[in-house]
C-alpha cells in the first residue's frame, strides 16, 4: 500500500435531492425526498433536512411519508442528473487518467497517476480545488476523502459529509479503524455482520485481534484473508479507470399486481423496447436476453436465452423476451417485471434472420381478435408527475407540485429566480407542456430563462386542497429502476 494519501474518493452530497433543491428555489432548506411515488415506491435520495426525520435511501416511500409527511416528494429527473454527473466526472478526469466511477455521484481518483498529488499537502490542495470547481461548475457540493487506499478514502469521505474534506494521515489508519463497527469494512453486509456478532466480534479492533486463522475458519479462505487485511488497514485494490459493463437492464415495480396475461405481455414488450434504447445509447449489443419476474408472493424468477450472435434489434429482443415469458406462470399476479441483455459487445451481428421467430401463419390472431383489442384501447392521458419540468405559454418555466382528478398544480420558478407563485390548471390545458430541465449554473453565452409575466386573467382551474390532489392514485411503475431508466410512476402532491 502506498504511503501518501493520494487516493481520492468523491461523494456528492445527497445528490438527487441536492439537484432538486438547487433547481427549485422554493425547496431550498426544506425536506426533499426523491424516488418512486407510488405505494410500492422506494426512496432514492433524501435531503439532509429529510434525514432528520429518519428518512433514508432504499426506505419504502410509504414509510418515508409517515416519518416526514410535510416533505416534498418528487420523481427523479435522470436526464439532468446524468448531465451534472458528466460535468463532475470531467473535472475528475482533469486531475488524473485513473478515475473509477461507482455511480452517478461517486468515484475514486488516483491523484498520483495524474501528477496532481504526491504528499499530504498537495493532496489536500487538489481536494480543496476539486470541491471549489464542482461548486463553480454545478452549483452543488461534494465531500472528499483522501487516504492511501480506496477503503480508507471512502471512510474519510463519509466522515467529511456534508460538504467537507477529510484526509487520513499515514500511520493513523489502524487507530482510526479500531473502534469502528465491522460493517464499516467493504464486503461486510448484514449476514456477515450477524455471523461475526455471534462469534463475539463487533468492532474492527476485535476483528484484527481474532487473527487470520479464526477469520478463515469463520468466513472461508478468500473472505477471511481479505477481511483480516482490511482490519489491519491494508487495501491493495487499484483504481480501475474502465469498469466493464456486464449487462443492460430495465425493470418496473407496479403499484397494483398485474393479473391480466395480455397486460403482462405488453409490459414485457415495452420493457424490451426501453432496454434496446439503452443498448443503442451505449453503442452496445448483446447475446443473452434475460427476463425477471417477481410474483405476488415475492418469489422472483429469472429466465434467459442466448442467441447465436449479439444484437440490438428490437424485434429479436422482444420475441426472445416473449418466449421467456411463455415459460413463467403469472396466474397469481405480477408485482415486478424486468428485461435485460448481457453478453455485451460493441458490434452487432448482422445475420440474425434465423434468430427472429415470426409467428407462423396458422398461429396469427384472427382479424376480429385484433380489432377487439383496438376497440378496447383508450386515449393516453397526459401524465403530470411531482417534480416534472413544464412550460406554460404565458407563465414560463415551472415544475409540477402535484396532480390528480383532472388538475395539475405548478410552481413557476427557475434555478436562478426567487421562489415562484403556484397556479392550478386543468390537466389538459393546451398551454401547458413538458419541458427540458434548466441548467443549475447559467450559461453565459445565452440569457437565463425566467418565469413568465404575472397573471393577466387567463382562465385556470380552481385551486384544490392538498388532500384532494393526493387522492389520485396511479398504477404506473413506482420503484426506482436499477437501470436508472428514469421511468417512475405514481401521482402525488409535494408540499414544500
CSV table of C-alpha atoms in Angstrom, one decimal:
chain,number,residue,atom,x,y,z
A,1,UNK,CA,0.0,0.0,0.0
A,2,UNK,CA,1.3,3.4,-0.9
A,3,UNK,CA,2.3,5.8,1.9
A,4,UNK,CA,1.0,9.1,0.6
A,5,UNK,CA,-2.8,9.8,0.9
A,6,UNK,CA,-3.2,10.2,-2.9
A,7,UNK,CA,-6.4,8.2,-3.4
A,8,UNK,CA,-9.4,10.5,-3.5
A,9,UNK,CA,-13.0,9.4,-3.0
A,10,UNK,CA,-15.7,11.9,-4.1
A,11,UNK,CA,-19.3,11.5,-2.9
A,12,UNK,CA,-21.8,14.2,-4.0
A,13,UNK,CA,-23.9,15.3,-1.0
A,14,UNK,CA,-27.5,13.9,-1.2
A,15,UNK,CA,-27.1,14.2,-5.0
A,16,UNK,CA,-30.6,13.8,-6.4
A,17,UNK,CA,-32.2,15.8,-3.6
A,18,UNK,CA,-29.5,18.5,-3.8
A,19,UNK,CA,-30.1,18.9,-7.6
A,20,UNK,CA,-33.8,19.3,-6.9
A,21,UNK,CA,-33.2,21.9,-4.2
A,22,UNK,CA,-30.8,23.8,-6.5
A,23,UNK,CA,-33.3,23.7,-9.3
A,24,UNK,CA,-36.3,24.7,-7.3
A,25,UNK,CA,-35.7,27.8,-5.1
A,26,UNK,CA,-38.8,27.2,-3.0
A,27,UNK,CA,-37.4,23.8,-1.8
A,28,UNK,CA,-34.0,25.1,-0.6
A,29,UNK,CA,-33.6,24.4,3.1
A,30,UNK,CA,-36.7,22.1,3.0
A,31,UNK,CA,-37.1,18.4,3.4
A,32,UNK,CA,-37.0,16.8,-0.1
A,33,UNK,CA,-37.4,13.1,-0.9
A,34,UNK,CA,-36.7,11.7,-4.4
A,35,UNK,CA,-37.9,8.3,-5.6
A,36,UNK,CA,-40.9,6.3,-6.7
A,37,UNK,CA,-44.1,8.0,-5.6
A,38,UNK,CA,-46.5,5.0,-5.8
A,39,UNK,CA,-47.4,2.7,-2.9
A,40,UNK,CA,-44.5,0.4,-3.7
A,41,UNK,CA,-42.0,3.2,-4.4
A,42,UNK,CA,-38.7,3.4,-2.6
A,43,UNK,CA,-36.6,6.4,-1.6
A,44,UNK,CA,-33.7,7.1,-4.0
A,45,UNK,CA,-32.2,10.0,-2.0
A,46,UNK,CA,-33.4,12.2,0.9
A,47,UNK,CA,-32.1,15.7,1.6
A,48,UNK,CA,-30.3,16.2,4.9
A,49,UNK,CA,-33.4,18.1,6.1
A,50,UNK,CA,-35.5,14.9,5.5
A,51,UNK,CA,-32.9,12.7,7.1
A,52,UNK,CA,-33.5,14.5,10.4
A,53,UNK,CA,-36.9,12.7,10.5
A,54,UNK,CA,-35.3,9.3,9.8
A,55,UNK,CA,-35.8,9.1,6.1
A,56,UNK,CA,-33.0,7.4,4.2
A,57,UNK,CA,-32.2,5.7,0.8
A,58,UNK,CA,-33.9,2.4,0.0
A,59,UNK,CA,-36.7,3.0,2.5
A,60,UNK,CA,-40.2,2.3,1.3
A,61,UNK,CA,-41.8,5.5,0.3
A,62,UNK,CA,-44.9,4.8,2.3
A,63,UNK,CA,-42.7,4.7,5.5
A,64,UNK,CA,-41.0,7.9,4.5
A,65,UNK,CA,-44.3,9.7,4.1
A,66,UNK,CA,-45.2,8.6,7.6
A,67,UNK,CA,-42.0,9.9,9.0
A,68,UNK,CA,-41.9,13.2,7.1
A,69,UNK,CA,-45.5,13.9,5.9
A,70,UNK,CA,-44.7,17.6,5.0
A,71,UNK,CA,-41.6,16.8,2.9
A,72,UNK,CA,-41.6,17.5,-0.9
A,73,UNK,CA,-41.9,14.1,-2.7
A,74,UNK,CA,-40.5,14.2,-6.3
A,75,UNK,CA,-39.8,11.8,-9.1
A,76,UNK,CA,-36.2,11.6,-10.3
A,77,UNK,CA,-35.1,13.5,-13.3
A,78,UNK,CA,-32.3,11.2,-14.6
A,79,UNK,CA,-31.5,13.2,-17.7
A,80,UNK,CA,-30.5,16.2,-15.6
A,81,UNK,CA,-28.6,14.0,-13.0
A,82,UNK,CA,-26.6,12.4,-15.8
A,83,UNK,CA,-25.7,15.8,-17.3
A,84,UNK,CA,-24.4,17.0,-14.0
A,85,UNK,CA,-22.6,13.7,-13.3
A,86,UNK,CA,-20.8,14.1,-16.7
A,87,UNK,CA,-19.7,17.6,-15.7
A,88,UNK,CA,-18.3,16.3,-12.4
A,89,UNK,CA,-16.6,13.3,-14.0
A,90,UNK,CA,-14.9,15.6,-16.5
A,91,UNK,CA,-13.4,17.6,-13.6
A,92,UNK,CA,-12.1,14.4,-12.1
A,93,UNK,CA,-10.5,13.3,-15.3
A,94,UNK,CA,-8.7,16.7,-15.4
A,95,UNK,CA,-7.0,15.5,-12.2
A,96,UNK,CA,-6.0,12.0,-13.4
A,97,UNK,CA,-6.5,9.5,-16.1
A,98,UNK,CA,-7.3,6.9,-13.4
A,99,UNK,CA,-10.9,7.7,-12.5
A,100,UNK,CA,-13.2,4.9,-11.3
A,101,UNK,CA,-16.9,5.9,-11.3
A,102,UNK,CA,-19.0,3.9,-8.9
A,103,UNK,CA,-22.3,5.6,-9.7
A,104,UNK,CA,-23.6,8.9,-11.0
A,105,UNK,CA,-22.5,10.7,-7.8
A,106,UNK,CA,-19.5,8.7,-6.6
A,107,UNK,CA,-16.0,7.9,-7.9
A,108,UNK,CA,-12.4,7.1,-6.9
A,109,UNK,CA,-9.4,9.0,-8.3
A,110,UNK,CA,-5.7,8.1,-8.3
A,111,UNK,CA,-4.2,11.6,-7.9
A,112,UNK,CA,-0.6,10.3,-8.1
A,113,UNK,CA,-1.2,8.8,-11.5
A,114,UNK,CA,-2.1,12.2,-12.9
A,115,UNK,CA,0.7,14.1,-11.1
A,116,UNK,CA,-2.0,16.0,-9.1
A,117,UNK,CA,-0.7,15.0,-5.7
A,118,UNK,CA,2.4,13.3,-4.2
A,119,UNK,CA,2.2,14.1,-0.5
A,120,UNK,CA,-0.3,15.2,2.2
A,121,UNK,CA,-0.2,18.9,1.3
A,122,UNK,CA,-0.5,18.5,-2.4
A,123,UNK,CA,-3.4,16.0,-1.9
A,124,UNK,CA,-5.2,18.4,0.3
A,125,UNK,CA,-4.8,21.2,-2.2
A,126,UNK,CA,-6.1,19.0,-5.0
A,127,UNK,CA,-9.1,18.1,-2.9
A,128,UNK,CA,-10.0,21.6,-2.0
A,129,UNK,CA,-9.6,22.8,-5.6
A,130,UNK,CA,-11.9,20.0,-6.8
A,131,UNK,CA,-14.6,21.0,-4.3
A,132,UNK,CA,-14.4,24.6,-5.4
A,133,UNK,CA,-14.5,23.6,-9.1
A,134,UNK,CA,-17.6,21.4,-8.6
A,135,UNK,CA,-19.4,24.2,-6.8
A,136,UNK,CA,-18.5,26.6,-9.6
A,137,UNK,CA,-19.5,24.3,-12.5
A,138,UNK,CA,-22.6,22.7,-11.0
A,139,UNK,CA,-23.6,24.8,-8.0
A,140,UNK,CA,-23.6,21.7,-5.8
A,141,UNK,CA,-21.4,20.4,-3.0
A,142,UNK,CA,-19.4,17.2,-2.7
A,143,UNK,CA,-17.5,15.6,0.1
A,144,UNK,CA,-13.9,14.4,-0.4
A,145,UNK,CA,-11.9,11.7,1.3
A,146,UNK,CA,-8.2,11.4,0.9
A,147,UNK,CA,-6.1,8.4,2.1
A,148,UNK,CA,-3.6,5.9,1.0
A,149,UNK,CA,-6.2,3.3,-0.1
A,150,UNK,CA,-9.7,3.1,-1.6
A,151,UNK,CA,-11.2,1.7,1.6
A,152,UNK,CA,-9.8,4.4,3.8
A,153,UNK,CA,-10.6,7.2,1.3
A,154,UNK,CA,-14.3,6.1,1.2
A,155,UNK,CA,-14.4,6.1,5.0
A,156,UNK,CA,-12.8,9.6,5.0
A,157,UNK,CA,-15.4,11.0,2.6
A,158,UNK,CA,-18.2,9.6,4.9
A,159,UNK,CA,-16.7,11.4,7.8
A,160,UNK,CA,-16.4,14.6,5.8
A,161,UNK,CA,-20.1,14.8,5.0
A,162,UNK,CA,-21.7,17.1,4.2
A,163,UNK,CA,-19.6,19.5,2.1
A,164,UNK,CA,-16.3,18.7,3.7
A,165,UNK,CA,-12.8,17.3,3.2
A,166,UNK,CA,-11.1,14.6,5.4
A,167,UNK,CA,-7.5,13.4,5.0
A,168,UNK,CA,-6.4,10.3,6.9
A,169,UNK,CA,-2.7,10.8,7.7
A,170,UNK,CA,-0.4,7.9,7.1
A,171,UNK,CA,0.3,6.0,10.4
A,172,UNK,CA,-3.1,6.8,11.9
A,173,UNK,CA,-5.2,4.3,10.0
A,174,UNK,CA,-5.3,1.4,12.5
A,175,UNK,CA,-6.2,3.7,15.4
A,176,UNK,CA,-9.0,5.2,13.3
A,177,UNK,CA,-10.4,1.9,12.3
A,178,UNK,CA,-10.2,0.1,15.7
A,179,UNK,CA,-13.4,1.4,17.3
A,180,UNK,CA,-15.5,1.3,14.1
A,181,UNK,CA,-18.2,-1.4,13.6
A,182,UNK,CA,-17.2,-4.3,11.4
A,183,UNK,CA,-19.9,-3.2,8.9
A,184,UNK,CA,-17.7,-0.3,8.1
A,185,UNK,CA,-15.4,-2.6,6.0
A,186,UNK,CA,-16.2,-3.4,2.4
A,187,UNK,CA,-17.7,-6.8,1.9
A,188,UNK,CA,-19.3,-7.0,5.4
A,189,UNK,CA,-23.0,-7.0,4.9
A,190,UNK,CA,-25.9,-7.8,7.3
A,191,UNK,CA,-25.4,-11.6,7.1
A,192,UNK,CA,-21.6,-11.5,7.6
A,193,UNK,CA,-22.0,-8.9,10.3
A,194,UNK,CA,-24.5,-11.1,12.2
A,195,UNK,CA,-22.2,-14.1,11.8
A,196,UNK,CA,-19.3,-12.2,13.3
A,197,UNK,CA,-21.5,-10.8,16.1
A,198,UNK,CA,-22.5,-14.3,17.1
A,199,UNK,CA,-18.8,-15.1,17.3
A,200,UNK,CA,-18.3,-12.1,19.6
A,201,UNK,CA,-16.8,-9.8,17.0
A,202,UNK,CA,-18.4,-6.4,16.6
A,203,UNK,CA,-15.5,-3.9,16.0
A,204,UNK,CA,-12.6,-3.7,13.6
A,205,UNK,CA,-10.2,-4.0,16.5
A,206,UNK,CA,-11.8,-7.3,17.6
A,207,UNK,CA,-11.7,-8.4,14.0
A,208,UNK,CA,-7.9,-7.9,14.0
A,209,UNK,CA,-7.4,-9.5,17.4
A,210,UNK,CA,-9.3,-12.6,16.3
A,211,UNK,CA,-6.5,-13.4,13.9
A,212,UNK,CA,-6.4,-14.5,10.3
A,213,UNK,CA,-6.8,-18.3,11.0
A,214,UNK,CA,-10.0,-17.7,13.1
A,215,UNK,CA,-11.5,-15.4,10.4
A,216,UNK,CA,-10.7,-18.0,7.7
A,217,UNK,CA,-12.5,-20.7,9.9
A,218,UNK,CA,-15.5,-18.4,10.3
A,219,UNK,CA,-15.8,-16.9,6.8
A,220,UNK,CA,-13.9,-19.1,4.4
A,221,UNK,CA,-10.4,-18.7,2.9
A,222,UNK,CA,-10.9,-15.8,0.5
A,223,UNK,CA,-13.2,-13.7,2.6
A,224,UNK,CA,-11.3,-14.4,5.8
A,225,UNK,CA,-7.9,-13.4,4.3
A,226,UNK,CA,-9.4,-10.2,2.7
A,227,UNK,CA,-11.2,-9.1,5.9
A,228,UNK,CA,-8.2,-9.6,8.1
A,229,UNK,CA,-6.0,-7.5,5.8
A,230,UNK,CA,-8.6,-4.7,5.8
A,231,UNK,CA,-8.8,-4.8,9.6
A,232,UNK,CA,-5.1,-4.1,9.6
A,233,UNK,CA,-5.8,-1.1,7.2
A,234,UNK,CA,-4.3,-3.0,4.2
A,235,UNK,CA,-6.1,-2.5,0.9
A,236,UNK,CA,-4.2,-3.1,-2.3
A,237,UNK,CA,-7.1,-2.6,-4.7
A,238,UNK,CA,-6.1,-0.3,-7.5
A,239,UNK,CA,-8.2,2.5,-9.0
A,240,UNK,CA,-9.5,1.0,-12.3
A,241,UNK,CA,-10.3,3.5,-15.0
A,242,UNK,CA,-12.7,1.4,-17.1
A,243,UNK,CA,-15.4,-0.6,-15.4
A,244,UNK,CA,-16.7,-3.0,-18.0
A,245,UNK,CA,-20.5,-3.0,-18.4
A,246,UNK,CA,-21.7,-6.6,-17.9
A,247,UNK,CA,-25.4,-6.0,-18.7
A,248,UNK,CA,-28.0,-3.5,-19.6
A,249,UNK,CA,-31.4,-3.9,-18.0
A,250,UNK,CA,-34.6,-2.1,-17.1
A,251,UNK,CA,-37.3,-3.1,-14.6
A,252,UNK,CA,-40.5,-1.6,-13.2
A,253,UNK,CA,-42.5,-2.4,-10.0
A,254,UNK,CA,-46.2,-1.9,-10.2
A,255,UNK,CA,-48.5,-0.3,-7.7
A,256,UNK,CA,-51.1,-3.0,-8.2
A,257,UNK,CA,-50.3,-6.6,-9.1
A,258,UNK,CA,-50.9,-7.3,-12.8
A,259,UNK,CA,-53.1,-10.4,-13.3
A,260,UNK,CA,-54.1,-10.0,-16.9
A,261,UNK,CA,-51.7,-12.1,-19.1
A,262,UNK,CA,-52.2,-9.8,-22.0
A,263,UNK,CA,-51.2,-6.8,-19.9
A,264,UNK,CA,-48.1,-8.7,-18.7
A,265,UNK,CA,-47.1,-9.4,-22.2
A,266,UNK,CA,-47.5,-5.8,-23.3
A,267,UNK,CA,-45.4,-4.7,-20.3
A,268,UNK,CA,-42.6,-7.1,-21.3
A,269,UNK,CA,-42.6,-5.7,-24.8
A,270,UNK,CA,-42.4,-2.2,-23.5
A,271,UNK,CA,-39.5,-3.0,-21.2
A,272,UNK,CA,-37.7,-4.8,-24.1
A,273,UNK,CA,-38.0,-1.6,-26.2
A,274,UNK,CA,-36.7,0.5,-23.4
A,275,UNK,CA,-33.8,-1.9,-23.0
A,276,UNK,CA,-33.0,-1.6,-26.7
A,277,UNK,CA,-32.9,2.2,-26.4
A,278,UNK,CA,-30.4,1.9,-23.6
A,279,UNK,CA,-28.3,-0.5,-25.6
A,280,UNK,CA,-28.2,1.8,-28.6
A,281,UNK,CA,-27.4,4.8,-26.5
A,282,UNK,CA,-24.4,3.0,-25.1
A,283,UNK,CA,-23.4,1.7,-28.6
A,284,UNK,CA,-23.7,-1.9,-27.4
A,285,UNK,CA,-25.4,-5.2,-28.4
A,286,UNK,CA,-25.8,-8.4,-26.5
A,287,UNK,CA,-26.3,-12.2,-26.9
A,288,UNK,CA,-28.2,-13.2,-23.8
A,289,UNK,CA,-31.8,-12.0,-23.2
A,290,UNK,CA,-32.9,-12.1,-19.5
A,291,UNK,CA,-36.5,-11.9,-18.2
A,292,UNK,CA,-37.1,-11.1,-14.5
A,293,UNK,CA,-40.5,-11.7,-12.9
A,294,UNK,CA,-41.4,-11.1,-9.3
A,295,UNK,CA,-44.7,-12.6,-8.4
A,296,UNK,CA,-47.4,-11.7,-6.0
A,297,UNK,CA,-45.8,-13.8,-3.2
A,298,UNK,CA,-42.4,-12.0,-3.7
A,299,UNK,CA,-40.8,-15.1,-5.3
A,300,UNK,CA,-38.5,-13.9,-8.1
A,301,UNK,CA,-37.9,-15.9,-11.3
A,302,UNK,CA,-35.3,-15.3,-14.0
A,303,UNK,CA,-35.2,-16.9,-17.4
A,304,UNK,CA,-32.6,-16.4,-20.1
A,305,UNK,CA,-32.0,-17.2,-23.7
A,306,UNK,CA,-28.7,-17.0,-25.5
A,307,UNK,CA,-28.7,-16.0,-29.2
A,308,UNK,CA,-26.1,-17.1,-31.8
A,309,UNK,CA,-24.7,-13.6,-32.0
A,310,UNK,CA,-25.0,-10.1,-30.4
A,311,UNK,CA,-27.9,-7.9,-31.4
A,312,UNK,CA,-29.7,-4.7,-30.7
A,313,UNK,CA,-32.6,-5.5,-32.9
A,314,UNK,CA,-35.8,-4.6,-31.0
A,315,UNK,CA,-37.8,-7.3,-32.9
A,316,UNK,CA,-35.3,-10.0,-31.9
A,317,UNK,CA,-35.2,-8.9,-28.3
A,318,UNK,CA,-39.0,-8.5,-28.0
A,319,UNK,CA,-39.5,-12.0,-29.4
A,320,UNK,CA,-36.9,-13.6,-27.1
A,321,UNK,CA,-38.5,-11.9,-24.1
A,322,UNK,CA,-41.9,-13.1,-25.1
A,323,UNK,CA,-40.7,-16.7,-25.5
A,324,UNK,CA,-39.2,-16.5,-22.0
A,325,UNK,CA,-42.4,-15.2,-20.6
A,326,UNK,CA,-44.2,-18.2,-22.0
A,327,UNK,CA,-42.3,-20.4,-19.5
A,328,UNK,CA,-43.4,-18.4,-16.5
A,329,UNK,CA,-46.6,-18.9,-14.6
A,330,UNK,CA,-48.1,-15.5,-13.7
A,331,UNK,CA,-51.5,-16.7,-12.6
A,332,UNK,CA,-51.4,-15.2,-9.1
A,333,UNK,CA,-50.3,-11.8,-10.2
A,334,UNK,CA,-47.0,-10.0,-11.0
A,335,UNK,CA,-45.6,-7.1,-9.0
A,336,UNK,CA,-42.3,-6.6,-10.9
A,337,UNK,CA,-41.1,-7.2,-14.4
A,338,UNK,CA,-37.6,-6.7,-15.9
A,339,UNK,CA,-35.8,-7.2,-19.2
A,340,UNK,CA,-32.1,-7.3,-19.6
A,341,UNK,CA,-29.3,-8.1,-22.1
A,342,UNK,CA,-25.9,-9.5,-21.2
A,343,UNK,CA,-23.0,-11.0,-23.1
A,344,UNK,CA,-22.4,-7.5,-24.4
A,345,UNK,CA,-20.3,-6.5,-27.4
A,346,UNK,CA,-19.6,-3.2,-29.2
A,347,UNK,CA,-20.8,-4.6,-32.5
A,348,UNK,CA,-24.0,-6.1,-33.9
A,349,UNK,CA,-24.3,-9.5,-35.7
A,350,UNK,CA,-25.9,-8.7,-39.0
A,351,UNK,CA,-27.1,-12.2,-39.9
A,352,UNK,CA,-29.7,-12.7,-37.3
A,353,UNK,CA,-32.6,-13.6,-39.5
A,354,UNK,CA,-32.7,-17.1,-38.1
A,355,UNK,CA,-32.9,-15.7,-34.5
A,356,UNK,CA,-36.1,-13.8,-35.1
A,357,UNK,CA,-39.0,-16.2,-34.8
A,358,UNK,CA,-42.0,-14.8,-36.6
A,359,UNK,CA,-45.4,-16.2,-35.6
A,360,UNK,CA,-46.4,-18.9,-38.1
A,361,UNK,CA,-49.4,-18.0,-40.2
A,362,UNK,CA,-51.5,-20.7,-38.6
A,363,UNK,CA,-50.9,-19.1,-35.2
A,364,UNK,CA,-51.6,-15.5,-36.2
A,365,UNK,CA,-54.5,-13.9,-34.4
A,366,UNK,CA,-57.7,-13.6,-36.4
A,367,UNK,CA,-58.6,-10.1,-37.7
A,368,UNK,CA,-61.6,-9.9,-35.4
A,369,UNK,CA,-59.5,-10.5,-32.3
A,370,UNK,CA,-57.1,-7.7,-33.3
A,371,UNK,CA,-60.0,-5.3,-33.9
A,372,UNK,CA,-61.4,-6.2,-30.5
A,373,UNK,CA,-58.2,-5.2,-28.8
A,374,UNK,CA,-58.1,-2.0,-30.7
A,375,UNK,CA,-61.6,-1.2,-29.7
A,376,UNK,CA,-60.7,-1.5,-26.0
A,377,UNK,CA,-57.8,0.9,-26.3
A,378,UNK,CA,-58.3,4.2,-24.7
A,379,UNK,CA,-56.6,7.5,-25.5
A,380,UNK,CA,-53.4,8.1,-23.5
A,381,UNK,CA,-54.0,10.8,-20.8
A,382,UNK,CA,-51.3,13.4,-20.1
A,383,UNK,CA,-49.4,12.4,-17.1
A,384,UNK,CA,-48.1,15.1,-14.7
A,385,UNK,CA,-45.7,13.9,-12.0
A,386,UNK,CA,-44.5,15.8,-9.0
A,387,UNK,CA,-41.1,17.4,-9.8
A,388,UNK,CA,-41.6,17.3,-13.6
A,389,UNK,CA,-40.4,20.3,-15.6
A,390,UNK,CA,-43.1,22.1,-17.5
A,391,UNK,CA,-43.6,25.3,-19.5
A,392,UNK,CA,-46.6,27.5,-19.8
A,393,UNK,CA,-47.0,29.7,-22.8
A,394,UNK,CA,-47.9,32.7,-20.5
A,395,UNK,CA,-46.2,31.9,-17.2
A,396,UNK,CA,-43.0,30.4,-18.4
A,397,UNK,CA,-40.9,27.6,-16.9
A,398,UNK,CA,-42.1,25.8,-13.8
A,399,UNK,CA,-42.4,22.4,-12.1
A,400,UNK,CA,-45.3,20.2,-11.1
A,401,UNK,CA,-46.1,20.2,-7.4
A,402,UNK,CA,-49.0,17.7,-7.7
A,403,UNK,CA,-51.8,16.4,-9.9
A,404,UNK,CA,-54.9,14.4,-9.8
A,405,UNK,CA,-58.6,14.4,-10.7
A,406,UNK,CA,-58.1,16.3,-13.8
A,407,UNK,CA,-56.0,19.2,-12.4
A,408,UNK,CA,-52.3,19.9,-12.1
A,409,UNK,CA,-50.6,22.4,-9.7
A,410,UNK,CA,-47.5,24.1,-11.0
A,411,UNK,CA,-45.0,26.4,-9.2
A,412,UNK,CA,-43.4,28.8,-11.7
A,413,UNK,CA,-39.7,29.4,-10.9
A,414,UNK,CA,-36.2,28.7,-12.3
A,415,UNK,CA,-32.9,27.8,-10.6
A,416,UNK,CA,-32.0,31.5,-10.8
A,417,UNK,CA,-35.2,33.1,-9.7
A,418,UNK,CA,-36.7,33.8,-6.3
A,419,UNK,CA,-39.4,31.3,-5.1
A,420,UNK,CA,-42.2,31.4,-7.5
A,421,UNK,CA,-46.0,31.5,-7.5
A,422,UNK,CA,-48.3,28.4,-7.5
A,423,UNK,CA,-51.1,28.1,-10.0
A,424,UNK,CA,-53.6,25.3,-10.8
A,425,UNK,CA,-54.6,24.3,-14.3
A,426,UNK,CA,-56.8,21.7,-15.9
A,427,UNK,CA,-54.7,18.7,-16.8
A,428,UNK,CA,-55.5,19.0,-20.5
A,429,UNK,CA,-54.7,22.8,-20.7
A,430,UNK,CA,-53.1,23.1,-24.2
A,431,UNK,CA,-50.9,26.0,-22.9
A,432,UNK,CA,-49.1,23.6,-20.6
A,433,UNK,CA,-46.4,21.2,-21.9
A,434,UNK,CA,-43.5,19.2,-20.7
A,435,UNK,CA,-40.1,20.9,-20.8
A,436,UNK,CA,-36.4,20.1,-20.5
A,437,UNK,CA,-34.7,20.8,-17.2
A,438,UNK,CA,-32.8,24.1,-17.0
A,439,UNK,CA,-29.1,24.2,-16.1
A,440,UNK,CA,-28.3,24.9,-12.5
A,441,UNK,CA,-25.5,27.2,-13.4
A,442,UNK,CA,-26.4,29.8,-16.1
A,443,UNK,CA,-24.7,29.6,-19.4
A,444,UNK,CA,-23.0,33.0,-20.0
A,445,UNK,CA,-23.4,32.6,-23.8
A,446,UNK,CA,-27.2,32.9,-23.6
A,447,UNK,CA,-29.7,34.7,-21.3
A,448,UNK,CA,-31.1,32.8,-18.4
A,449,UNK,CA,-34.8,31.8,-18.7
A,450,UNK,CA,-37.1,33.3,-16.2
A,451,UNK,CA,-40.7,32.6,-15.1
A,452,UNK,CA,-43.3,34.3,-17.3
A,453,UNK,CA,-45.1,37.6,-16.6
A,454,UNK,CA,-47.8,38.0,-13.9
A,455,UNK,CA,-51.2,36.5,-14.5
A,456,UNK,CA,-53.3,38.6,-16.9
A,457,UNK,CA,-56.6,36.9,-16.4
A,458,UNK,CA,-56.0,33.6,-18.2
A,459,UNK,CA,-58.6,31.0,-17.2
A,460,UNK,CA,-57.1,28.5,-14.8
A,461,UNK,CA,-58.6,25.6,-12.9
A,462,UNK,CA,-59.7,26.5,-9.3
A,463,UNK,CA,-57.2,25.7,-6.6
A,464,UNK,CA,-57.6,22.4,-4.8
A,465,UNK,CA,-56.6,21.4,-1.3
A,466,UNK,CA,-53.7,19.0,-0.9
A,467,UNK,CA,-55.8,16.2,0.3
A,468,UNK,CA,-57.8,16.2,-3.0
A,469,UNK,CA,-54.7,16.3,-5.1
A,470,UNK,CA,-53.3,13.3,-3.2
A,471,UNK,CA,-56.4,11.3,-3.7
A,472,UNK,CA,-55.5,10.4,-7.3
A,473,UNK,CA,-53.7,7.0,-7.2
A,474,UNK,CA,-51.6,5.8,-10.1
A,475,UNK,CA,-50.9,2.3,-11.4
A,476,UNK,CA,-47.8,3.4,-13.2
A,477,UNK,CA,-44.4,1.9,-12.2
A,478,UNK,CA,-43.4,3.2,-8.8
A,479,UNK,CA,-40.0,1.8,-7.9
A,480,UNK,CA,-36.6,3.2,-8.7
A,481,UNK,CA,-35.3,1.0,-11.6
A,482,UNK,CA,-31.7,-0.2,-11.1
A,483,UNK,CA,-31.1,0.7,-14.7
A,484,UNK,CA,-31.6,4.4,-14.0
A,485,UNK,CA,-34.2,4.4,-16.7
A,486,UNK,CA,-35.9,7.4,-15.2
A,487,UNK,CA,-39.4,6.0,-15.8
A,488,UNK,CA,-41.2,6.2,-12.5
A,489,UNK,CA,-44.9,6.2,-11.6
A,490,UNK,CA,-47.3,7.5,-9.1
A,491,UNK,CA,-49.2,10.8,-8.8
A,492,UNK,CA,-48.7,12.6,-5.5
A,493,UNK,CA,-48.7,16.0,-4.0
A,494,UNK,CA,-45.5,17.6,-2.9
A,495,UNK,CA,-45.8,20.1,0.0
A,496,UNK,CA,-42.7,22.2,0.2
